[in-house]
């Protein structure tokens, strides 16, 4: 039987409303940072305290996205009776997002784009080598490549999870497709998507002039640890561990 949002406890309904607002607002970051063309990207976030997540409706222009249009799904990726009406179907990548939420408990947000430089690396099936301190900071090493997988079932999600397990990286380049990123929340996943495109572009440019030099693994670990645990304002650091 389909879950009815209006029948859930008030605190869950309030949590859904807050998640819808955040996810709707974060979609504006995708065109802002030139990570998408047309509607080719999506953001989702887990609803705190519920086995639900919120994701963009498929094919809807970013200009039209509003909190009340965000689709609410269970962790199997099935839309609940969320008040958006039957005409609004969730993103075509919903199954992939749902698989990540079911298999990566620490992940609270997922983003998918087709950003140009990261997607070019995905087309070549080549990991982005860790040759920049920004890569060590955010990705803790190379940005890995996941397998080619067709959209529509658990294949992409399984490829994301299997590739990211054992990696510090919050980004994976799905072969012949494009980047997927994860984070503790949707904002962290959007940040990872922005920085993934930035380093993909920089390393691509560096490669035009010669072979960039890799950062030694011990230094990568030091940089990653500092950035993940020291960078930013103390208050934000506490938030990060909240
Ligand atoms: O890559 C694809 C389709 O192949 C999707 O990620 C992209 O078009 C975005 O689709 P949605 O608008 O989220 O359904």
PDB file of C-alpha atoms and ligand atoms in Angstrom:
ATOM      1  CA  UNK A   1       0.000   0.000   0.000  1.00  0.00           C
ATOM      2  CA  UNK A   2       1.351   3.455  -0.905  1.00  0.00           C
ATOM      3  CA  UNK A   3       2.460   5.563   2.061  1.00  0.00           C
ATOM      4  CA  UNK A   4       0.491   8.804   2.414  1.00  0.00           C
ATOM      5  CA  UNK A   5       2.566  11.803   3.446  1.00  0.00           C
ATOM      6  CA  UNK A   6      -0.462  13.408   5.058  1.00  0.00           C
ATOM      7  CA  UNK A   7      -0.887  10.357   7.279  1.00  0.00           C
ATOM      8  CA  UNK A   8       2.675  10.430   8.648  1.00  0.00           C
ATOM      9  CA  UNK A   9       3.546  11.950  12.064  1.00  0.00           C
ATOM     10  CA  UNK A  10       3.736  15.742  12.073  1.00  0.00           C
ATOM     11  CA  UNK A  11       7.471  15.747  12.785  1.00  0.00           C
ATOM     12  CA  UNK A  12       8.079  13.576   9.700  1.00  0.00           C
ATOM     13  CA  UNK A  13       5.901  15.845   7.575  1.00  0.00           C
ATOM     14  CA  UNK A  14       7.915  18.815   8.862  1.00  0.00           C
ATOM     15  CA  UNK A  15      11.182  17.010   8.070  1.00  0.00           C
ATOM     16  CA  UNK A  16       9.943  16.311   4.531  1.00  0.00           C
ATOM     17  CA  UNK A  17       9.035  19.981   4.072  1.00  0.00           C
ATOM     18  CA  UNK A  18      12.515  21.078   5.166  1.00  0.00           C
ATOM     19  CA  UNK A  19      14.189  18.542   2.899  1.00  0.00           C
ATOM     20  CA  UNK A  20      12.029  19.604  -0.054  1.00  0.00           C
ATOM     21  CA  UNK A  21      13.060  23.234   0.478  1.00  0.00           C
ATOM     22  CA  UNK A  22      16.782  22.371   0.605  1.00  0.00           C
ATOM     23  CA  UNK A  23      16.693  20.057  -2.415  1.00  0.00           C
ATOM     24  CA  UNK A  24      14.706  22.555  -4.496  1.00  0.00           C
ATOM     25  CA  UNK A  25      17.159  25.362  -3.655  1.00  0.00           C
ATOM     26  CA  UNK A  26      20.259  23.234  -4.308  1.00  0.00           C
ATOM     27  CA  UNK A  27      19.154  22.395  -7.852  1.00  0.00           C
ATOM     28  CA  UNK A  28      19.817  26.062  -8.715  1.00  0.00           C
ATOM     29  CA  UNK A  29      23.512  25.400  -7.982  1.00  0.00           C
ATOM     30  CA  UNK A  30      23.785  22.997 -10.934  1.00  0.00           C
ATOM     31  CA  UNK A  31      23.264  25.609 -13.713  1.00  0.00           C
ATOM     32  CA  UNK A  32      24.961  28.245 -11.532  1.00  0.00           C
ATOM     33  CA  UNK A  33      28.237  26.277 -11.586  1.00  0.00           C
ATOM     34  CA  UNK A  34      27.652  25.183 -15.212  1.00  0.00           C
ATOM     35  CA  UNK A  35      27.388  21.518 -14.264  1.00  0.00           C
ATOM     36  CA  UNK A  36      24.312  20.823 -16.433  1.00  0.00           C
ATOM     37  CA  UNK A  37      22.646  21.649 -19.712  1.00  0.00           C
ATOM     38  CA  UNK A  38      18.852  21.571 -20.075  1.00  0.00           C
ATOM     39  CA  UNK A  39      17.626  19.202 -17.279  1.00  0.00           C
ATOM     40  CA  UNK A  40      20.557  16.802 -17.294  1.00  0.00           C
ATOM     41  CA  UNK A  41      21.246  16.584 -13.602  1.00  0.00           C
ATOM     42  CA  UNK A  42      19.555  15.813 -10.300  1.00  0.00           C
ATOM     43  CA  UNK A  43      19.920  16.202  -6.543  1.00  0.00           C
ATOM     44  CA  UNK A  44      18.377  14.175  -3.719  1.00  0.00           C
ATOM     45  CA  UNK A  45      18.541  14.170   0.055  1.00  0.00           C
ATOM     46  CA  UNK A  46      17.545  11.670   2.718  1.00  0.00           C
ATOM     47  CA  UNK A  47      14.704  12.826   5.013  1.00  0.00           C
ATOM     48  CA  UNK A  48      16.072  12.965   8.583  1.00  0.00           C
ATOM     49  CA  UNK A  49      14.439  10.354  10.833  1.00  0.00           C
ATOM     50  CA  UNK A  50      12.481   8.607   8.063  1.00  0.00           C
ATOM     51  CA  UNK A  51      13.108   5.911   5.472  1.00  0.00           C
ATOM     52  CA  UNK A  52      12.380   8.427   2.736  1.00  0.00           C
ATOM     53  CA  UNK A  53      14.279  10.725   0.388  1.00  0.00           C
ATOM     54  CA  UNK A  54      13.389  13.707  -1.767  1.00  0.00           C
ATOM     55  CA  UNK A  55      14.437  14.011  -5.417  1.00  0.00           C
ATOM     56  CA  UNK A  56      13.789  16.211  -8.424  1.00  0.00           C
ATOM     57  CA  UNK A  57      10.860  15.435 -10.757  1.00  0.00           C
ATOM     58  CA  UNK A  58      12.141  14.047 -14.068  1.00  0.00           C
ATOM     59  CA  UNK A  59      12.678  16.457 -16.944  1.00  0.00           C
ATOM     60  CA  UNK A  60      11.426  19.584 -15.163  1.00  0.00           C
ATOM     61  CA  UNK A  61      13.377  22.780 -15.886  1.00  0.00           C
ATOM     62  CA  UNK A  62      15.470  24.094 -13.033  1.00  0.00           C
ATOM     63  CA  UNK A  63      13.637  27.439 -13.339  1.00  0.00           C
ATOM     64  CA  UNK A  64      10.368  25.710 -12.472  1.00  0.00           C
ATOM     65  CA  UNK A  65      11.599  23.646  -9.533  1.00  0.00           C
ATOM     66  CA  UNK A  66       9.920  24.558  -6.246  1.00  0.00           C
ATOM     67  CA  UNK A  67       9.716  22.736  -2.887  1.00  0.00           C
ATOM     68  CA  UNK A  68       6.171  21.552  -3.535  1.00  0.00           C
ATOM     69  CA  UNK A  69       7.287  19.888  -6.779  1.00  0.00           C
ATOM     70  CA  UNK A  70      10.010  17.793  -5.148  1.00  0.00           C
ATOM     71  CA  UNK A  71       9.053  14.124  -5.232  1.00  0.00           C
ATOM     72  CA  UNK A  72       9.156  12.022  -2.050  1.00  0.00           C
ATOM     73  CA  UNK A  73      10.247   8.385  -2.398  1.00  0.00           C
ATOM     74  CA  UNK A  74      10.769   5.429  -0.105  1.00  0.00           C
ATOM     75  CA  UNK A  75      14.182   3.755  -0.014  1.00  0.00           C
ATOM     76  CA  UNK A  76      13.111   1.345  -2.741  1.00  0.00           C
ATOM     77  CA  UNK A  77      12.759   4.392  -4.986  1.00  0.00           C
ATOM     78  CA  UNK A  78       8.955   4.227  -5.147  1.00  0.00           C
ATOM     79  CA  UNK A  79       7.084   7.510  -5.026  1.00  0.00           C
ATOM     80  CA  UNK A  80       4.804   7.854  -2.006  1.00  0.00           C
ATOM     81  CA  UNK A  81       1.494   9.713  -2.029  1.00  0.00           C
ATOM     82  CA  UNK A  82       3.302  13.004  -1.485  1.00  0.00           C
ATOM     83  CA  UNK A  83       0.689  15.424  -2.814  1.00  0.00           C
ATOM     84  CA  UNK A  84       2.515  16.202  -6.068  1.00  0.00           C
ATOM     85  CA  UNK A  85      -0.074  14.412  -8.210  1.00  0.00           C
ATOM     86  CA  UNK A  86       0.443  11.349 -10.407  1.00  0.00           C
ATOM     87  CA  UNK A  87       1.807  13.438 -13.328  1.00  0.00           C
ATOM     88  CA  UNK A  88       5.079  14.223 -11.510  1.00  0.00           C
ATOM     89  CA  UNK A  89       7.368  11.223 -11.769  1.00  0.00           C
ATOM     90  CA  UNK A  90      10.719  11.212  -9.904  1.00  0.00           C
ATOM     91  CA  UNK A  91      14.060  11.576 -11.665  1.00  0.00           C
ATOM     92  CA  UNK A  92      15.077   8.831 -14.106  1.00  0.00           C
ATOM     93  CA  UNK A  93      18.042   8.210 -11.781  1.00  0.00           C
ATOM     94  CA  UNK A  94      15.843   7.556  -8.738  1.00  0.00           C
ATOM     95  CA  UNK A  95      16.730   3.857  -8.635  1.00  0.00           C
ATOM     96  CA  UNK A  96      20.432   4.746  -8.454  1.00  0.00           C
ATOM     97  CA  UNK A  97      19.917   7.270  -5.660  1.00  0.00           C
ATOM     98  CA  UNK A  98      17.736   4.793  -3.729  1.00  0.00           C
ATOM     99  CA  UNK A  99      20.344   2.017  -4.054  1.00  0.00           C
ATOM    100  CA  UNK A 100      23.012   4.316  -2.630  1.00  0.00           C
ATOM    101  CA  UNK A 101      20.791   5.238   0.337  1.00  0.00           C
ATOM    102  CA  UNK A 102      20.044   1.558   1.039  1.00  0.00           C
ATOM    103  CA  UNK A 103      23.709   0.531   0.943  1.00  0.00           C
ATOM    104  CA  UNK A 104      25.597   3.583   2.269  1.00  0.00           C
ATOM    105  CA  UNK A 105      24.044   4.527   5.613  1.00  0.00           C
ATOM    106  CA  UNK A 106      26.387   7.511   6.101  1.00  0.00           C
ATOM    107  CA  UNK A 107      25.259   9.115   2.840  1.00  0.00           C
ATOM    108  CA  UNK A 108      22.586  11.793   3.197  1.00  0.00           C
ATOM    109  CA  UNK A 109      22.760  13.366  -0.255  1.00  0.00           C
ATOM    110  CA  UNK A 110      23.353  12.232  -3.846  1.00  0.00           C
ATOM    111  CA  UNK A 111      23.978  14.310  -6.979  1.00  0.00           C
ATOM    112  CA  UNK A 112      24.276  13.351 -10.637  1.00  0.00           C
ATOM    113  CA  UNK A 113      25.413  15.638 -13.454  1.00  0.00           C
ATOM    114  CA  UNK A 114      26.879  15.408 -16.951  1.00  0.00           C
ATOM    115  CA  UNK A 115      29.390  18.199 -16.320  1.00  0.00           C
ATOM    116  CA  UNK A 116      31.628  18.507 -19.353  1.00  0.00           C
ATOM    117  CA  UNK A 117      35.149  17.776 -18.154  1.00  0.00           C
ATOM    118  CA  UNK A 118      34.227  15.083 -15.617  1.00  0.00           C
ATOM    119  CA  UNK A 119      32.061  13.428 -18.273  1.00  0.00           C
ATOM    120  CA  UNK A 120      34.947  13.555 -20.741  1.00  0.00           C
ATOM    121  CA  UNK A 121      37.063  11.591 -18.236  1.00  0.00           C
ATOM    122  CA  UNK A 122      34.102   9.169 -17.858  1.00  0.00           C
ATOM    123  CA  UNK A 123      33.948   8.771 -21.647  1.00  0.00           C
ATOM    124  CA  UNK A 124      37.587   7.673 -21.624  1.00  0.00           C
ATOM    125  CA  UNK A 125      37.022   5.457 -18.591  1.00  0.00           C
ATOM    126  CA  UNK A 126      40.051   7.052 -16.931  1.00  0.00           C
ATOM    127  CA  UNK A 127      40.298   7.983 -13.221  1.00  0.00           C
ATOM    128  CA  UNK A 128      41.336  11.583 -12.549  1.00  0.00           C
ATOM    129  CA  UNK A 129      44.827  11.262 -11.010  1.00  0.00           C
ATOM    130  CA  UNK A 130      45.438  12.966  -7.663  1.00  0.00           C
ATOM    131  CA  UNK A 131      47.872  15.678  -8.803  1.00  0.00           C
ATOM    132  CA  UNK A 132      46.295  18.677  -6.999  1.00  0.00           C
ATOM    133  CA  UNK A 133      46.059  19.531  -3.310  1.00  0.00           C
ATOM    134  CA  UNK A 134      42.351  20.317  -3.904  1.00  0.00           C
ATOM    135  CA  UNK A 135      41.920  16.671  -4.995  1.00  0.00           C
ATOM    136  CA  UNK A 136      43.657  15.405  -1.867  1.00  0.00           C
ATOM    137  CA  UNK A 137      41.508  17.744   0.268  1.00  0.00           C
ATOM    138  CA  UNK A 138      38.115  16.776  -1.162  1.00  0.00           C
ATOM    139  CA  UNK A 139      38.627  13.358  -2.755  1.00  0.00           C
ATOM    140  CA  UNK A 140      41.465  11.886  -0.696  1.00  0.00           C
ATOM    141  CA  UNK A 141      43.045  10.495  -3.867  1.00  0.00           C
ATOM    142  CA  UNK A 142      42.069   9.816  -7.460  1.00  0.00           C
ATOM    143  CA  UNK A 143      38.476  10.283  -8.604  1.00  0.00           C
ATOM    144  CA  UNK A 144      37.607   6.674  -9.520  1.00  0.00           C
ATOM    145  CA  UNK A 145      35.737   5.288 -12.532  1.00  0.00           C
ATOM    146  CA  UNK A 146      32.699   3.033 -12.126  1.00  0.00           C
ATOM    147  CA  UNK A 147      31.391   0.503 -14.653  1.00  0.00           C
ATOM    148  CA  UNK A 148      29.199   1.231 -17.642  1.00  0.00           C
ATOM    149  CA  UNK A 149      25.611   0.604 -16.572  1.00  0.00           C
ATOM    150  CA  UNK A 150      22.218   1.146 -18.172  1.00  0.00           C
ATOM    151  CA  UNK A 151      19.761   3.494 -16.470  1.00  0.00           C
ATOM    152  CA  UNK A 152      16.531   2.246 -14.938  1.00  0.00           C
ATOM    153  CA  UNK A 153      17.406  -0.466 -12.437  1.00  0.00           C
ATOM    154  CA  UNK A 154      19.962  -1.070  -9.659  1.00  0.00           C
ATOM    155  CA  UNK A 155      22.908  -1.306 -12.088  1.00  0.00           C
ATOM    156  CA  UNK A 156      24.119   2.271 -11.779  1.00  0.00           C
ATOM    157  CA  UNK A 157      23.562   2.353  -8.008  1.00  0.00           C
ATOM    158  CA  UNK A 158      25.439  -0.911  -7.558  1.00  0.00           C
ATOM    159  CA  UNK A 159      28.317   0.441  -9.649  1.00  0.00           C
ATOM    160  CA  UNK A 160      28.473   3.608  -7.545  1.00  0.00           C
ATOM    161  CA  UNK A 161      28.484   1.735  -4.228  1.00  0.00           C
ATOM    162  CA  UNK A 162      30.996  -0.915  -5.307  1.00  0.00           C
ATOM    163  CA  UNK A 163      33.356   1.738  -6.661  1.00  0.00           C
ATOM    164  CA  UNK A 164      33.165   4.060  -3.648  1.00  0.00           C
ATOM    165  CA  UNK A 165      33.535   1.340  -1.028  1.00  0.00           C
ATOM    166  CA  UNK A 166      37.104   1.494   0.255  1.00  0.00           C
ATOM    167  CA  UNK A 167      37.614   4.943  -1.303  1.00  0.00           C
ATOM    168  CA  UNK A 168      37.722   8.344   0.350  1.00  0.00           C
ATOM    169  CA  UNK A 169      36.246   9.864  -2.773  1.00  0.00           C
ATOM    170  CA  UNK A 170      32.715  11.338  -2.688  1.00  0.00           C
ATOM    171  CA  UNK A 171      32.696  11.252  -6.500  1.00  0.00           C
ATOM    172  CA  UNK A 172      32.649   8.441  -9.051  1.00  0.00           C
ATOM    173  CA  UNK A 173      32.823   8.791 -12.837  1.00  0.00           C
ATOM    174  CA  UNK A 174      30.375   6.245 -14.227  1.00  0.00           C
ATOM    175  CA  UNK A 175      31.946   5.044 -17.469  1.00  0.00           C
ATOM    176  CA  UNK A 176      30.409   6.534 -20.647  1.00  0.00           C
ATOM    177  CA  UNK A 177      27.855   8.394 -18.526  1.00  0.00           C
ATOM    178  CA  UNK A 178      29.087  10.981 -16.018  1.00  0.00           C
ATOM    179  CA  UNK A 179      29.766  11.852 -12.379  1.00  0.00           C
ATOM    180  CA  UNK A 180      27.724  10.820  -9.374  1.00  0.00           C
ATOM    181  CA  UNK A 181      28.626  12.341  -6.003  1.00  0.00           C
ATOM    182  CA  UNK A 182      27.611  11.624  -2.430  1.00  0.00           C
ATOM    183  CA  UNK A 183      27.809  13.540   0.852  1.00  0.00           C
ATOM    184  CA  UNK A 184      26.540  13.727   4.417  1.00  0.00           C
ATOM    185  CA  UNK A 185      23.774  15.888   2.999  1.00  0.00           C
ATOM    186  CA  UNK A 186      22.731  17.247  -0.402  1.00  0.00           C
ATOM    187  CA  UNK A 187      24.841  20.398   0.005  1.00  0.00           C
ATOM    188  CA  UNK A 188      27.990  18.309   0.552  1.00  0.00           C
ATOM    189  CA  UNK A 189      27.167  16.213  -2.521  1.00  0.00           C
ATOM    190  CA  UNK A 190      26.651  19.359  -4.623  1.00  0.00           C
ATOM    191  CA  UNK A 191      30.002  20.702  -3.389  1.00  0.00           C
ATOM    192  CA  UNK A 192      31.663  17.442  -4.426  1.00  0.00           C
ATOM    193  CA  UNK A 193      30.092  17.764  -7.894  1.00  0.00           C
ATOM    194  CA  UNK A 194      31.371  21.338  -8.241  1.00  0.00           C
ATOM    195  CA  UNK A 195      34.917  20.414  -7.164  1.00  0.00           C
ATOM    196  CA  UNK A 196      34.893  17.258  -9.296  1.00  0.00           C
ATOM    197  CA  UNK A 197      34.231  19.337 -12.413  1.00  0.00           C
ATOM    198  CA  UNK A 198      36.866  21.879 -11.353  1.00  0.00           C
ATOM    199  CA  UNK A 199      39.648  19.309 -10.912  1.00  0.00           C
ATOM    200  CA  UNK A 200      38.585  17.432 -14.065  1.00  0.00           C
ATOM    201  CA  UNK A 201      39.048  20.650 -16.025  1.00  0.00           C
ATOM    202  CA  UNK A 202      42.333  21.640 -14.375  1.00  0.00           C
ATOM    203  CA  UNK A 203      43.958  18.228 -14.794  1.00  0.00           C
ATOM    204  CA  UNK A 204      42.745  18.052 -18.402  1.00  0.00           C
ATOM    205  CA  UNK A 205      44.387  21.414 -19.116  1.00  0.00           C
ATOM    206  CA  UNK A 206      47.583  20.403 -17.299  1.00  0.00           C
ATOM    207  CA  UNK A 207      47.747  17.267 -19.425  1.00  0.00           C
ATOM    208  CA  UNK A 208      47.770  19.356 -22.584  1.00  0.00           C
ATOM    209  CA  UNK A 209      51.180  20.680 -21.521  1.00  0.00           C
ATOM    210  CA  UNK A 210      52.721  17.510 -20.142  1.00  0.00           C
ATOM    211  CA  UNK A 211      52.229  14.755 -17.550  1.00  0.00           C
ATOM    212  CA  UNK A 212      51.242  16.207 -14.163  1.00  0.00           C
ATOM    213  CA  UNK A 213      53.101  14.981 -11.080  1.00  0.00           C
ATOM    214  CA  UNK A 214      51.237  12.803  -8.577  1.00  0.00           C
ATOM    215  CA  UNK A 215      51.160  13.820  -4.904  1.00  0.00           C
ATOM    216  CA  UNK A 216      52.767  11.145  -2.677  1.00  0.00           C
ATOM    217  CA  UNK A 217      50.146   8.999  -0.837  1.00  0.00           C
ATOM    218  CA  UNK A 218      51.399  10.017   2.641  1.00  0.00           C
ATOM    219  CA  UNK A 219      50.935  13.685   1.744  1.00  0.00           C
ATOM    220  CA  UNK A 220      47.472  12.979   0.309  1.00  0.00           C
ATOM    221  CA  UNK A 221      46.438  11.474   3.636  1.00  0.00           C
ATOM    222  CA  UNK A 222      47.755  14.510   5.570  1.00  0.00           C
ATOM    223  CA  UNK A 223      45.983  16.947   3.243  1.00  0.00           C
ATOM    224  CA  UNK A 224      42.722  14.962   3.340  1.00  0.00           C
ATOM    225  CA  UNK A 225      42.785  14.733   7.140  1.00  0.00           C
ATOM    226  CA  UNK A 226      43.419  18.466   7.551  1.00  0.00           C
ATOM    227  CA  UNK A 227      40.725  19.515   5.123  1.00  0.00           C
ATOM    228  CA  UNK A 228      38.083  17.110   6.444  1.00  0.00           C
ATOM    229  CA  UNK A 229      38.765  17.823  10.133  1.00  0.00           C
ATOM    230  CA  UNK A 230      40.293  21.312  10.454  1.00  0.00           C
ATOM    231  CA  UNK A 231      39.275  23.455   7.472  1.00  0.00           C
ATOM    232  CA  UNK A 232      36.558  26.053   8.004  1.00  0.00           C
ATOM    233  CA  UNK A 233      35.254  27.795  11.116  1.00  0.00           C
ATOM    234  CA  UNK A 234      35.132  25.930  14.465  1.00  0.00           C
ATOM    235  CA  UNK A 235      31.325  26.196  14.612  1.00  0.00           C
ATOM    236  CA  UNK A 236      31.075  24.670  11.139  1.00  0.00           C
ATOM    237  CA  UNK A 237      33.464  21.898  12.202  1.00  0.00           C
ATOM    238  CA  UNK A 238      31.049  20.955  15.022  1.00  0.00           C
ATOM    239  CA  UNK A 239      28.209  21.020  12.509  1.00  0.00           C
ATOM    240  CA  UNK A 240      30.214  18.701  10.279  1.00  0.00           C
ATOM    241  CA  UNK A 241      30.329  16.125  13.068  1.00  0.00           C
ATOM    242  CA  UNK A 242      26.670  16.659  14.012  1.00  0.00           C
TER     243      UNK A 242
HETATM  244  O1  LIG B   1      21.483  10.769 -17.693  1.00  0.00           O
HETATM  245  C1  LIG B   1      20.261  10.853 -17.687  1.00  0.00           C
HETATM  246  C2  LIG B   1      19.439  10.204 -18.712  1.00  0.00           C
HETATM  247  O2  LIG B   1      20.262   9.371 -19.514  1.00  0.00           O
HETATM  248  C3  LIG B   1      19.623  11.649 -16.577  1.00  0.00           C
HETATM  249  O3  LIG B   1      20.527  11.695 -15.514  1.00  0.00           O
HETATM  250  C4  LIG B   1      19.364  13.101 -16.950  1.00  0.00           C
HETATM  251  O4  LIG B   1      18.765  13.190 -18.197  1.00  0.00           O
HETATM  252  C5  LIG B   1      18.486  13.746 -15.892  1.00  0.00           C
HETATM  253  O5  LIG B   1      17.260  13.058 -15.879  1.00  0.00           O
HETATM  254  P1  LIG B   1      16.076  13.515 -14.873  1.00  0.00           P
HETATM  255  O6  LIG B   1      15.536  14.845 -15.375  1.00  0.00           O
HETATM  256  O7  LIG B   1      16.655  13.648 -13.482  1.00  0.00           O
HETATM  257  O8  LIG B   1      15.071  12.394 -14.983  1.00  0.00           O
END
